[in-house]
Amino acid sequence: RFFGFTEAAIVLGSVLILFGAFVAVQFGYFFGGQANIRLEGFTYAEYARRGFGELVTTAFFALLLFLGLSMVVQRQTETQQKIFSGLGVTLTLLVGVMLISAFQRLILYETAYGFTRLRIYTHVSMVWLAFLLVSAAILDIFQRQRLFALAALLTSVGFALSLALLNVDSFILQQNIQRFERGEPLDVGYLASLSADAVP
């Protein structure tokens, strides 16, 4: 480890101030839902996709920054360790707010237009991305950063198993038929394109 604690705390602290200000200013945009679609002129698709794109970009760079610093920063005292871990946990929480926002937007999109494979994959990936972020923070608290590769592997396996256990095509069919029973339109062409897993 070669990077000084003070310098690392300044870097992480600056990012936290930036993220905190961003979340505070954009809170209404994050969770505005229908109001944003009416007032800002977004379509449901634009609102959901922008949310997911922002989340993935932010989460990736935040995770990269935290992991990178975690591996190279000198923490010579228990206090320094606690401060650094606290900064990491706070960073995870702020990214978590964006994650919840993106999750809520996708639900809004699905409520309006129904479920598809891509939307289900995106939803499941958000859950496992949250698991990976929390894992990174916990591993740093217990100074087990080398186990992050295992956490990433478990996340990938968990994502794949979740899709298999969910039976995506059957879930899509059930949810869209429930929407139809509530008076929403039914995209029969899309449902017909699903695999035999959707039967009966």
XYZ file of N, CA, C and O in Angstrom, residues 19 56-66 91:
52
model
N -21.717 13.432 -4.889
C -22.866 12.531 -4.969
C -24.002 13.013 -4.074
O -25.176 12.955 -4.452
N -25.869 2.428 -13.898
C -24.769 1.534 -14.250
C -23.452 2.298 -14.316
O -22.423 1.860 -13.787
N -23.477 3.466 -14.953
C -22.260 4.269 -15.070
C -21.753 4.701 -13.699
O -20.561 4.560 -13.378
N -22.656 5.212 -12.877
C -22.275 5.691 -11.547
C -21.789 4.547 -10.658
O -20.751 4.656 -9.993
N -22.527 3.450 -10.647
C -22.168 2.317 -9.798
C -20.817 1.732 -10.210
O -19.995 1.383 -9.360
N -20.582 1.633 -11.518
C -19.320 1.056 -12.000
C -18.125 1.886 -11.543
O -17.164 1.358 -10.972
N -18.189 3.197 -11.772
C -17.049 4.041 -11.421
C -16.898 4.201 -9.904
O -15.783 4.288 -9.392
N -18.026 4.227 -9.187
C -17.949 4.317 -7.725
C -17.309 3.054 -7.151
O -16.455 3.117 -6.260
N -17.720 1.896 -7.672
C -17.162 0.634 -7.209
C -15.679 0.539 -7.561
O -14.853 0.122 -6.743
N -15.331 0.957 -8.764
C -13.934 0.932 -9.204
C -13.078 1.837 -8.318
O -11.977 1.448 -7.888
N -13.580 3.032 -8.035
C -12.839 3.977 -7.190
C -12.649 3.413 -5.782
O -11.532 3.417 -5.248
N -13.709 2.918 -5.199
C -13.634 2.421 -3.833
C -12.715 1.204 -3.725
O -11.874 1.115 -2.826
N -20.712 5.997 0.505
C -20.730 5.963 -0.956
C -21.703 4.899 -1.456
O -22.493 5.142 -2.384
